[in-house]
Short mmCIF file of C-alpha atoms in Angstrom, two decimals:
data_model
loop_
_atom_site.label_atom_id
_atom_site.label_comp_id
_atom_site.label_asym_id
_atom_site.label_seq_id
_atom_site.Cartn_x
_atom_site.Cartn_y
_atom_site.Cartn_z
CA MET A 1 101.17 82.61 180.24
CA THR A 2 101.85 85.14 182.94
CA TYR A 3 101.02 88.67 183.90
CA CYS A 4 103.48 90.83 185.85
CA VAL A 5 103.66 94.56 186.39
CA GLY A 6 106.44 96.72 187.80
CA MET A 7 105.56 100.34 188.45
CA MET A 8 107.48 103.42 189.58
CA ILE A 9 105.56 105.88 191.73
CA ASN A 10 106.80 108.75 193.84
CA ARG A 11 106.49 106.61 196.92
CA GLY A 12 108.72 103.90 195.50
CA LEU A 13 108.26 100.74 193.43
CA VAL A 14 105.24 98.48 193.21
CA PHE A 15 105.41 94.93 191.88
CA MET A 16 102.67 92.40 191.22
CA SER A 17 102.73 89.00 189.56
CA ASP A 18 100.27 86.20 188.97
CA THR A 19 101.20 82.62 189.84
CA ARG A 20 99.80 80.45 187.08
CA THR A 21 102.06 78.41 184.85
CA ASN A 22 100.85 76.04 182.23
CA ALA A 23 102.16 73.47 179.84
CA GLY A 24 99.00 73.14 177.81
CA LEU A 25 95.63 74.19 179.14
CA ASP A 26 95.20 70.87 180.91
CA ASN A 27 98.38 71.14 182.88
CA ILE A 28 98.41 74.17 185.13
CA SER A 29 100.24 74.77 188.36
CA THR A 30 101.00 77.57 190.78
CA PHE A 31 104.52 79.01 190.93
CA ARG A 32 105.82 82.15 192.49
CA LYS A 33 107.21 84.45 189.76
CA MET A 34 108.50 87.14 192.10
CA LYS A 35 111.87 87.04 193.80
CA VAL A 36 113.01 89.61 196.32
CA TRP A 37 116.59 90.03 197.57
CA ASP A 38 117.83 92.68 199.93
CA ARG A 39 120.70 93.72 202.15
CA PRO A 40 118.90 96.04 204.51
CA GLY A 41 120.29 99.55 204.39
CA GLU A 42 122.31 98.87 201.25
CA ARG A 43 120.21 97.40 198.45
CA MET A 44 116.91 95.82 197.44
CA LEU A 45 116.21 93.98 194.19
CA THR A 46 112.96 92.46 192.91
CA LEU A 47 112.77 90.20 189.88
CA LEU A 48 109.55 89.24 188.04
CA SER A 49 109.62 86.76 185.19
CA ALA A 50 107.44 85.65 182.29
CA GLY A 51 108.13 82.89 179.82
CA ASN A 52 109.61 79.42 179.98
CA LEU A 53 109.58 78.34 183.64
CA ALA A 54 112.70 76.18 183.33
CA THR A 55 114.55 79.21 181.98
CA THR A 56 113.37 81.64 184.65
CA GLN A 57 114.02 79.19 187.47
CA ALA A 58 117.52 78.52 186.13
CA VAL A 59 118.22 82.25 185.96
CA VAL A 60 117.14 82.74 189.57
CA SER A 61 119.13 79.70 190.72
CA GLU A 62 122.29 80.90 189.01
CA LEU A 63 121.90 84.40 190.40
CA GLU A 64 121.46 82.96 193.89
CA GLU A 65 124.40 80.58 193.58
CA ARG A 66 126.64 83.51 192.79
CA MET A 67 125.39 85.33 195.87
CA LYS A 68 126.35 82.40 198.07
CA ALA A 69 129.91 82.20 196.81
CA PRO A 70 130.72 85.81 196.08
CA GLU A 71 134.50 85.38 196.24
CA GLU A 72 134.52 82.61 193.65
CA ARG A 73 132.01 83.72 191.11
CA GLU A 74 131.91 87.47 190.94
CA PRO A 75 129.85 89.45 190.32
CA SER A 76 126.70 88.79 192.29
CA LEU A 77 123.54 90.85 192.55
CA LEU A 78 124.46 91.53 196.17
CA ALA A 79 127.82 92.95 195.13
CA VAL A 80 127.29 94.97 191.95
CA PRO A 81 127.67 98.70 192.52
CA SER A 82 124.60 99.94 190.63
CA MET A 83 121.18 98.94 189.32
CA TYR A 84 122.52 99.24 185.79
CA GLN A 85 125.16 96.62 186.58
CA ALA A 86 122.48 94.48 188.21
CA ALA A 87 120.37 94.64 185.04
CA ARG A 88 123.40 93.73 182.93
CA LEU A 89 124.13 90.75 185.13
CA VAL A 90 120.54 89.47 184.97
CA ALA A 91 120.44 90.05 181.20
CA THR A 92 123.65 88.14 180.60
CA THR A 93 122.50 85.29 182.79
CA LEU A 94 119.15 85.15 181.00
CA LYS A 95 120.76 85.07 177.57
CA ASP A 96 123.27 82.41 178.65
CA VAL A 97 120.56 80.14 180.03
CA ILE A 98 118.46 80.44 176.86
CA ASP A 99 121.46 79.78 174.63
CA ARG A 100 122.46 76.76 176.66
CA HIS A 101 118.97 75.22 176.67
CA ALA A 102 118.59 75.86 172.94
CA ARG A 103 121.94 74.24 172.13
CA ALA A 104 121.19 71.24 174.29
CA GLY A 105 117.78 70.62 172.77
CA GLN A 106 116.54 70.17 169.26
CA GLU A 107 114.29 73.16 169.37
CA ALA A 108 114.75 76.75 168.30
CA ASP A 109 115.51 79.05 171.19
CA SER A 110 112.01 80.55 170.97
CA ALA A 111 110.72 77.70 173.15
CA PHE A 112 113.11 78.68 175.93
CA ARG A 113 112.56 82.41 175.88
CA ALA A 114 111.68 84.49 178.90
CA THR A 115 111.35 88.16 179.78
CA ILE A 116 112.27 89.68 183.11
CA LEU A 117 111.38 92.80 185.08
CA LEU A 118 114.06 93.92 187.48
CA GLY A 119 113.44 96.78 189.88
CA GLY A 120 115.23 97.99 192.93
CA GLN A 121 117.60 100.43 194.48
CA ILE A 122 121.25 100.32 195.47
CA GLU A 123 122.78 102.76 197.93
CA GLY A 124 123.94 105.92 196.17
CA GLY A 125 121.42 105.64 193.33
CA PRO A 126 117.69 106.17 192.82
CA PRO A 127 115.08 103.40 192.49
CA ARG A 128 115.21 102.01 188.94
CA LEU A 129 113.12 99.60 186.90
CA PHE A 130 114.28 97.56 183.90
CA LEU A 131 112.61 95.35 181.31
CA ILE A 132 115.07 92.67 180.22
CA TYR A 133 114.61 90.88 176.91
CA PRO A 134 115.58 87.29 176.10
CA GLU A 135 118.14 88.69 173.65
CA GLY A 136 120.07 89.97 176.67
CA ASN A 137 119.40 93.66 176.20
CA PHE A 138 117.09 95.85 178.26
CA ILE A 139 115.26 99.14 178.58
CA GLU A 140 114.65 101.32 181.59
CA ALA A 141 111.43 102.92 182.84
CA GLY A 142 111.34 106.69 183.08
CA GLU A 143 108.88 109.51 183.44
CA ASP A 144 107.28 108.88 180.05
CA THR A 145 106.94 105.15 180.61
CA PRO A 146 106.86 104.67 184.36
CA TYR A 147 105.63 101.07 184.35
CA PHE A 148 106.33 97.84 182.49
CA GLN A 149 104.11 94.84 181.91
CA ILE A 150 105.28 91.40 180.82
CA GLY A 151 103.31 88.37 179.69
CA GLU A 152 99.64 88.78 178.84
CA MET A 153 99.64 92.55 179.04
CA LYS A 154 96.90 93.69 176.69
CA TYR A 155 93.70 93.16 178.65
CA GLY A 156 94.99 94.94 181.71
CA ARG A 157 96.67 97.79 179.91
CA PRO A 158 93.80 100.26 179.21
CA ILE A 159 93.14 100.91 182.90
CA LEU A 160 96.85 101.46 183.61
CA VAL A 161 97.13 103.88 180.70
CA ARG A 162 94.16 105.87 181.96
CA ALA A 163 94.58 105.79 185.70
CA TYR A 164 98.32 105.64 186.41
CA ASP A 165 99.52 108.64 188.36
CA PRO A 166 102.99 109.01 189.92
CA ALA A 167 101.32 110.46 193.02
CA LEU A 168 99.44 107.22 193.77
CA SER A 169 99.71 105.92 197.31
CA PHE A 170 100.65 102.27 197.81
CA GLU A 171 97.03 101.52 198.70
CA GLU A 172 95.79 103.16 195.48
CA ALA A 173 98.48 101.47 193.41
CA MET A 174 97.39 98.10 194.80
CA LYS A 175 93.81 98.88 193.85
CA LEU A 176 94.81 99.90 190.33
CA LEU A 177 96.93 96.80 189.82
CA LEU A 178 94.26 94.48 191.17
CA VAL A 179 91.74 95.95 188.70
CA SER A 180 94.25 95.42 185.91
CA PHE A 181 94.88 91.84 187.02
CA ASP A 182 91.16 91.19 187.34
CA SER A 183 90.54 92.33 183.74
CA THR A 184 93.28 89.94 182.64
CA ILE A 185 92.15 86.82 184.48
CA ARG A 186 88.63 87.34 183.19
CA ALA A 187 89.90 87.10 179.63
CA ASN A 188 92.85 84.69 179.72
CA LEU A 189 92.71 81.39 181.55
CA THR A 190 96.49 81.08 181.58
CA VAL A 191 96.78 84.00 183.99
CA GLY A 192 95.48 83.24 187.46
CA ALA A 193 95.35 84.11 191.14
CA PRO A 194 96.82 84.21 193.71
CA PHE A 195 98.76 87.40 193.04
CA ASP A 196 102.05 88.21 194.78
CA TYR A 197 102.92 91.81 195.53
CA HIS A 198 105.81 93.80 196.88
CA LEU A 199 105.67 97.47 197.86
CA TYR A 200 109.11 99.04 198.05
CA GLU A 201 109.44 102.36 199.84
CA ALA A 202 111.95 104.60 198.01
CA ASP A 203 115.27 105.05 199.83
CA SER A 204 114.40 102.44 202.43
CA LEU A 205 116.98 100.12 200.81
CA THR A 206 115.15 97.24 202.38
CA ALA A 207 112.44 94.89 201.15
CA GLY A 208 109.02 96.39 201.84
CA ARG A 209 105.60 95.00 202.42
CA GLN A 210 105.00 91.70 200.62
CA GLY A 211 101.99 89.47 200.44
CA ARG A 212 99.73 87.28 198.37
CA ILE A 213 96.16 88.05 197.30
CA GLU A 214 93.98 84.97 196.91
CA LEU A 215 90.99 84.84 194.59
CA ASP A 216 88.67 84.71 197.61
CA ASP A 217 90.39 87.60 199.37
CA PRO A 218 87.47 89.71 200.68
CA TYR A 219 88.91 92.95 199.31
CA PHE A 220 89.58 91.45 195.90
CA ARG A 221 86.05 90.08 195.70
CA LYS A 222 84.59 93.43 196.68
CA LEU A 223 86.82 95.15 194.16
CA THR A 224 85.80 92.82 191.36
CA ASP A 225 82.09 93.34 191.93
CA GLY A 226 82.48 97.03 192.66
CA TRP A 227 84.51 97.56 189.52
CA SER A 228 81.83 96.04 187.31
CA ASP A 229 79.26 98.40 188.77
CA ALA A 230 81.58 101.39 188.73
CA LEU A 231 82.46 100.78 185.09
CA LYS A 232 78.82 100.55 184.11
CA GLN A 233 78.08 103.75 186.01
CA ALA A 234 81.05 105.47 184.40
CA LEU A 235 79.71 104.51 181.00
CA GLU A 236 76.21 105.63 181.93
CA GLN A 237 77.50 109.04 182.98
CA LEU A 238 78.67 109.69 179.45
CA PRO A 239 76.08 110.88 176.94
CA PRO A 240 74.90 108.21 174.50
CA TYR A 241 75.77 108.71 170.87
CA ASP A 242 73.38 111.20 169.30
CA LEU A 243 72.29 109.57 166.08
CA ASP A 244 70.39 112.63 164.95
CA ALA A 245 73.42 114.88 165.13
CA ALA A 246 75.80 112.26 163.74
CA PRO A 247 77.52 112.09 160.39
CA GLY A 248 75.84 109.57 158.15
CA ALA A 249 72.40 110.71 159.33
CA MET B 1 96.11 95.06 162.09
CA THR B 2 92.41 95.71 162.39
CA TYR B 3 89.71 95.88 164.99
CA CYS B 4 86.11 94.94 164.18
CA VAL B 5 83.17 94.11 166.40
CA GLY B 6 79.81 92.58 165.58
CA MET B 7 77.24 92.57 168.37
CA MET B 8 73.75 91.16 168.83
CA ILE B 9 71.40 93.22 170.95
CA ASN B 10 67.64 92.99 171.36
CA ARG B 11 67.22 95.90 169.02
CA GLY B 12 69.18 94.21 166.23
CA LEU B 13 72.80 94.02 165.12
CA VAL B 14 75.56 96.56 165.61
CA PHE B 15 78.76 96.55 163.57
CA MET B 16 81.88 98.68 163.86
CA SER B 17 85.23 98.49 162.10
CA ASP B 18 88.38 100.56 162.00
CA THR B 19 89.92 101.54 158.66
CA ARG B 20 93.66 101.23 159.07
CA THR B 21 95.68 98.79 157.02
CA ASN B 22 99.39 98.51 157.14
CA ALA B 23 102.21 96.75 155.39
CA GLY B 24 104.86 97.59 157.92
CA LEU B 25 104.50 100.45 160.34
CA ASP B 26 105.78 102.92 157.75
CA ASN B 27 103.16 102.01 155.17
CA ILE B 28 99.67 102.66 156.42
CA SER B 29 96.52 103.43 154.48
CA THR B 30 92.80 103.76 155.02
CA PHE B 31 90.49 101.06 153.69
CA ARG B 32 86.88 100.34 154.43
CA LYS B 33 86.58 96.90 156.06
CA MET B 34 82.80 96.83 156.22
CA LYS B 35 80.57 95.74 153.38
CA VAL B 36 76.78 95.93 153.50
CA TRP B 37 74.43 94.25 151.04
CA ASP B 38 70.68 94.26 151.18
CA ARG B 39 67.52 93.51 149.25
CA PRO B 40 65.07 95.68 151.15
CA GLY B 41 62.27 93.68 152.69
CA GLU B 42 64.02 90.38 152.02
CA ARG B 43 67.58 90.30 153.41
CA MET B 44 70.47 92.29 154.79
CA LEU B 45 74.06 91.08 155.15
CA THR B 46 77.06 92.84 156.66
CA LEU B 47 80.61 91.56 156.35
CA LEU B 48 83.60 92.76 158.42
CA SER B 49 87.08 91.49 157.70
CA ALA B 50 90.48 91.33 159.38
CA GLY B 51 93.69 89.95 157.93
CA ASN B 52 95.42 90.07 154.59
CA LEU B 53 93.82 92.87 152.58
CA ALA B 54 94.35 91.19 149.22
CA THR B 55 92.51 88.16 150.55
CA THR B 56 89.57 90.05 152.01
CA GLN B 57 89.18 92.24 148.92
CA ALA B 58 89.25 89.16 146.70
CA VAL B 59 86.58 87.50 148.84
CA VAL B 60 84.31 90.53 148.60
CA SER B 61 84.92 90.85 144.84
CA GLU B 62 84.08 87.22 144.23
CA LEU B 63 80.95 87.40 146.34
CA GLU B 64 79.85 90.49 144.41
CA GLU B 65 80.61 88.98 141.00
CA ARG B 66 78.33 86.09 141.81
CA MET B 67 75.57 88.51 142.76
CA LYS B 68 75.81 90.18 139.36
CA ALA B 69 75.50 86.97 137.39
CA PRO B 70 73.24 84.87 139.58
CA GLU B 71 72.12 82.55 136.77
CA GLU B 72 75.68 81.57 135.84
CA ARG B 73 77.44 81.25 139.13
CA GLU B 74 75.04 80.10 141.80
CA PRO B 75 74.79 80.52 144.65
CA SER B 76 75.05 84.19 145.55
CA LEU B 77 74.61 85.91 148.89
CA LEU B 78 71.50 87.53 147.48
CA ALA B 79 69.99 84.15 146.62
CA VAL B 80 70.86 81.79 149.48
CA PRO B 81 67.82 80.85 151.58
CA SER B 82 69.31 81.29 155.07
CA MET B 83 72.04 83.00 157.05
CA TYR B 84 73.63 79.60 157.63
CA GLN B 85 73.94 79.11 153.88
CA ALA B 86 75.32 82.65 153.58
CA ALA B 87 77.99 81.88 156.17
CA ARG B 88 78.89 78.65 154.36
CA LEU B 89 79.23 80.51 151.09
CA VAL B 90 81.48 83.18 152.58
CA ALA B 91 83.54 80.54 154.40
CA THR B 92 84.08 78.50 151.23
CA THR B 93 85.01 81.59 149.26
CA LEU B 94 87.47 82.66 151.96
CA LYS B 95 89.15 79.28 152.09
CA ASP B 96 89.36 79.08 148.29
CA VAL B 97 90.98 82.51 148.01
CA ILE B 98 93.56 81.69 150.70
CA ASP B 99 94.38 78.33 149.12
CA ARG B 100 94.76 79.92 145.69
CA HIS B 101 97.05 82.71 146.91
CA ALA B 102 99.15 80.25 148.88
CA ARG B 103 99.55 77.89 145.92
CA ALA B 104 100.48 80.75 143.60
CA GLY B 105 103.10 82.18 145.90
CA GLN B 106 106.10 80.77 147.64
CA GLU B 107 104.82 81.50 151.10
CA ALA B 108 102.92 79.46 153.63
CA ASP B 109 99.23 80.27 153.67
CA SER B 110 99.59 82.02 157.02
CA ALA B 111 100.57 85.18 155.14
CA PHE B 112 97.27 85.19 153.28
CA ARG B 113 94.97 84.43 156.18
CA ALA B 114 91.93 86.49 157.07
CA THR B 115 89.00 86.24 159.46
CA ILE B 116 85.48 87.45 158.72
CA LEU B 117 82.45 88.50 160.71
CA LEU B 118 79.17 88.00 158.89
CA GLY B 119 75.92 89.24 160.36
CA GLY B 120 72.49 89.76 158.94
CA GLN B 121 68.99 88.50 158.53
CA ILE B 122 67.14 86.72 155.75
CA GLU B 123 63.34 86.66 155.54
CA GLY B 124 61.91 83.80 157.57
CA GLY B 125 64.84 83.64 160.02
CA PRO B 126 66.14 85.67 162.96
CA PRO B 127 69.17 88.00 162.86
CA ARG B 128 72.34 85.91 163.10
CA LEU B 129 76.02 86.61 163.54
CA PHE B 130 78.93 84.38 162.49
CA LEU B 131 82.69 84.39 162.98
CA ILE B 132 84.32 82.75 159.96
CA TYR B 133 87.83 81.32 160.24
CA PRO B 134 90.45 81.13 157.47
CA GLU B 135 90.14 77.33 157.62
CA GLY B 136 86.66 77.71 156.16
CA ASN B 137 84.68 76.80 159.27
CA PHE B 138 82.71 79.13 161.50
CA ILE B 139 80.94 79.64 164.81
CA GLU B 140 77.73 81.49 165.61
CA ALA B 141 76.99 84.04 168.32
CA GLY B 142 74.32 83.20 170.84
CA GLU B 143 73.05 84.31 174.21
CA ASP B 144 76.23 83.27 176.02
CA THR B 145 78.52 84.94 173.52
CA PRO B 146 76.48 87.67 171.91
CA TYR B 147 79.36 89.53 170.26
CA PHE B 148 82.48 88.72 168.30
CA GLN B 149 85.67 90.70 167.90
CA ILE B 150 88.29 90.14 165.21
CA GLY B 151 91.78 91.57 164.80
CA GLU B 152 93.38 93.35 167.75
CA MET B 153 90.68 92.43 170.23
CA LYS B 154 92.40 92.35 173.60
CA TYR B 155 92.65 96.00 174.61
CA GLY B 156 89.01 96.70 173.86
CA ARG B 157 87.63 93.52 175.39
CA PRO B 158 87.44 94.28 179.15
CA ILE B 159 84.86 97.04 178.72
CA LEU B 160 82.72 94.85 176.45
CA VAL B 161 82.85 92.00 178.94
CA ARG B 162 81.75 94.29 181.76
CA ALA B 163 79.25 96.57 180.09
CA TYR B 164 77.55 94.58 177.35
CA ASP B 165 73.84 94.21 177.90
CA PRO B 166 71.35 92.84 175.38
CA ALA B 167 68.97 95.65 176.32
CA LEU B 168 71.36 98.35 175.08
CA SER B 169 69.87 100.94 172.77
CA PHE B 170 71.67 101.70 169.52
CA GLU B 171 72.91 104.96 171.02
CA GLU B 172 74.31 103.15 174.07
CA ALA B 173 75.82 100.40 171.93
CA MET B 174 77.59 103.05 169.84
CA LYS B 175 78.97 104.61 173.02
CA LEU B 176 80.18 101.25 174.32
CA LEU B 177 81.84 100.35 171.03
CA LEU B 178 83.51 103.74 170.70
CA VAL B 179 84.99 103.35 174.19
CA SER B 180 86.26 99.90 173.21
CA PHE B 181 87.75 101.27 169.97
CA ASP B 182 89.30 104.18 171.82
CA SER B 183 91.07 101.83 174.26
CA THR B 184 92.41 99.92 171.28
CA ILE B 185 93.75 102.83 169.24
CA ARG B 186 95.49 104.19 172.32
CA ALA B 187 97.48 100.99 172.60
CA ASN B 188 98.00 99.74 169.05
CA LEU B 189 99.12 102.02 166.23
CA THR B 190 97.95 99.58 163.58
CA VAL B 191 94.32 100.17 164.52
CA GLY B 192 93.08 103.62 163.57
CA ALA B 193 90.16 105.96 162.97
CA PRO B 194 87.91 106.67 161.18
CA PHE B 195 85.49 103.98 162.33
CA ASP B 196 82.66 102.71 160.15
CA TYR B 197 79.43 101.61 161.76
CA HIS B 198 76.18 100.00 160.78
CA LEU B 199 73.10 99.71 163.00
CA TYR B 200 70.69 97.07 161.78
CA GLU B 201 67.16 97.10 163.18
CA ALA B 202 65.93 93.52 163.73
CA ASP B 203 63.28 92.38 161.26
CA SER B 204 63.67 95.49 159.11
CA LEU B 205 65.37 93.30 156.46
CA THR B 206 66.98 96.41 155.12
CA ALA B 207 70.32 98.10 155.71
CA GLY B 208 70.08 100.45 158.68
CA ARG B 209 71.87 103.55 159.73
CA GLN B 210 75.49 103.67 158.52
CA GLY B 211 78.18 106.24 159.02
CA ARG B 212 81.80 107.00 159.73
CA ILE B 213 83.25 108.46 162.92
CA GLU B 214 86.37 110.55 162.37
CA LEU B 215 89.03 111.04 165.01
CA ASP B 216 87.99 114.70 165.34
CA ASP B 217 84.29 113.89 165.59
CA PRO B 218 83.07 116.14 168.44
CA TYR B 219 81.22 113.32 170.18
CA PHE B 220 84.20 110.98 169.96
CA ARG B 221 86.52 113.63 171.37
CA LYS B 222 84.14 114.33 174.22
CA LEU B 223 83.79 110.61 174.87
CA THR B 224 87.55 110.08 174.94
CA ASP B 225 88.14 112.84 177.47
CA GLY B 226 85.03 112.01 179.45
CA TRP B 227 85.96 108.35 179.63
CA SER B 228 89.37 109.09 181.10
CA ASP B 229 87.75 111.16 183.83
CA ALA B 230 84.93 108.70 184.38
CA LEU B 231 87.37 105.79 184.72
CA LYS B 232 89.46 107.68 187.23
CA GLN B 233 86.35 108.55 189.20
CA ALA B 234 85.15 104.95 189.04
CA LEU B 235 88.47 103.83 190.47
CA GLU B 236 88.37 106.51 193.14
CA GLN B 237 84.93 105.37 194.25
CA LEU B 238 86.34 101.99 195.20
CA PRO B 239 88.07 101.70 198.56
CA PRO B 240 91.88 101.61 198.38
CA TYR B 241 93.55 98.41 199.46
CA ASP B 242 93.75 98.26 203.24
CA LEU B 243 97.32 97.31 203.99
CA ASP B 244 96.65 96.97 207.71
CA ALA B 245 93.93 94.38 207.20
CA ALA B 246 95.74 92.57 204.41
CA PRO B 247 97.41 89.19 204.38
CA GLY B 248 101.16 89.51 204.53
CA ALA B 249 100.90 92.36 207.05
#
């Protein structure tokens, strides 16, 4: 499994992904699921992927091969004129890879499926964020739905729903995402640290701050403990159910 | 879908279930998913169910028919000597119903599957709580895992994991469960209010306080709003991520 989030805030785009992949619970490894490309001053693209690792690695490899030989194999992500075209290109590549793997093997294409988040900005347009389905179609984040999750999204969703705010700073967005990731790794063994992040500053058209948070990162450990206490306190603040005033008394 | 929780606390057993059933998103109805039987002073049993409604209703009907004619169709839930025997009886009945429906129809038995929580106490034994699988086997809650969830359990799990405490009062347990249910109905349309609850006092051997919380229940509305604010405050209390001190700087 996997857990990735892409989020639009006023400051720009925030991406975070876990690094655990597994083929069975007894066969886990660490792989980076975030890919960042940029041409400083012109464009920045970040891709997060969930699903079959062979599929997502093939998609990234094909996208990168096209970048290296732009004259032969147009278009490439470094040449398309808009984020919409970039999303179309990734979507087509994803669908092609899945179709090819499914035809080659005996299995239904469900085994080869993957889902991709693509966010970025290309000169002349605003920052945009897309969720790309294995069927080769996609949706775009907007004001009503300013973030996307892929993979094991349920455990970490309630805190995002409650606490997301477009005015978040990068530091606050990191905190929110780390709480969401922490809730997820506590419940699902197939999502695991370290977590990769990328903070893209709107209109910078250049890759922003990137890094990796390990499980023993001092801030993450403090956050984990602090969040348990804070949650308990938050719950304590609220009045207990009044059984005397309740229906069914 | 469905969301039900059964929880062991020092005070006794706490049960809560939603009431939404759906056959497609455009065909939803309200059904009670909690069943309480008791023989005051001797035993109390509570059953919560998730899954195919025809299956769970058939299971409850068969269990109740046996109670009405105990001499003909032993055993009945009102006659078995222990909670373990009660769980076995429910498990066998569940498996039989699923097998019968699957044989009668054209479909695989997956369409007819259901999962059951059974909690209660029978004179001479402690309160016990079981999670019964459609395969007809079951597991029991204990100190390490003192609560079970069935149905759409993921959204409402993080708060249970963090805030469960065996020393909770009934009023606090109600608050905790309502927060967990609120997180779930915000994320999944196929789980919905009203919520049924039952609070069983250990060693009372008699059904305890029962009731139904509607979506417009004043306490629930206050809790929902208060929880949003409390969560935001809890998050604000924690220090934001320090990008200057972070790895990847």
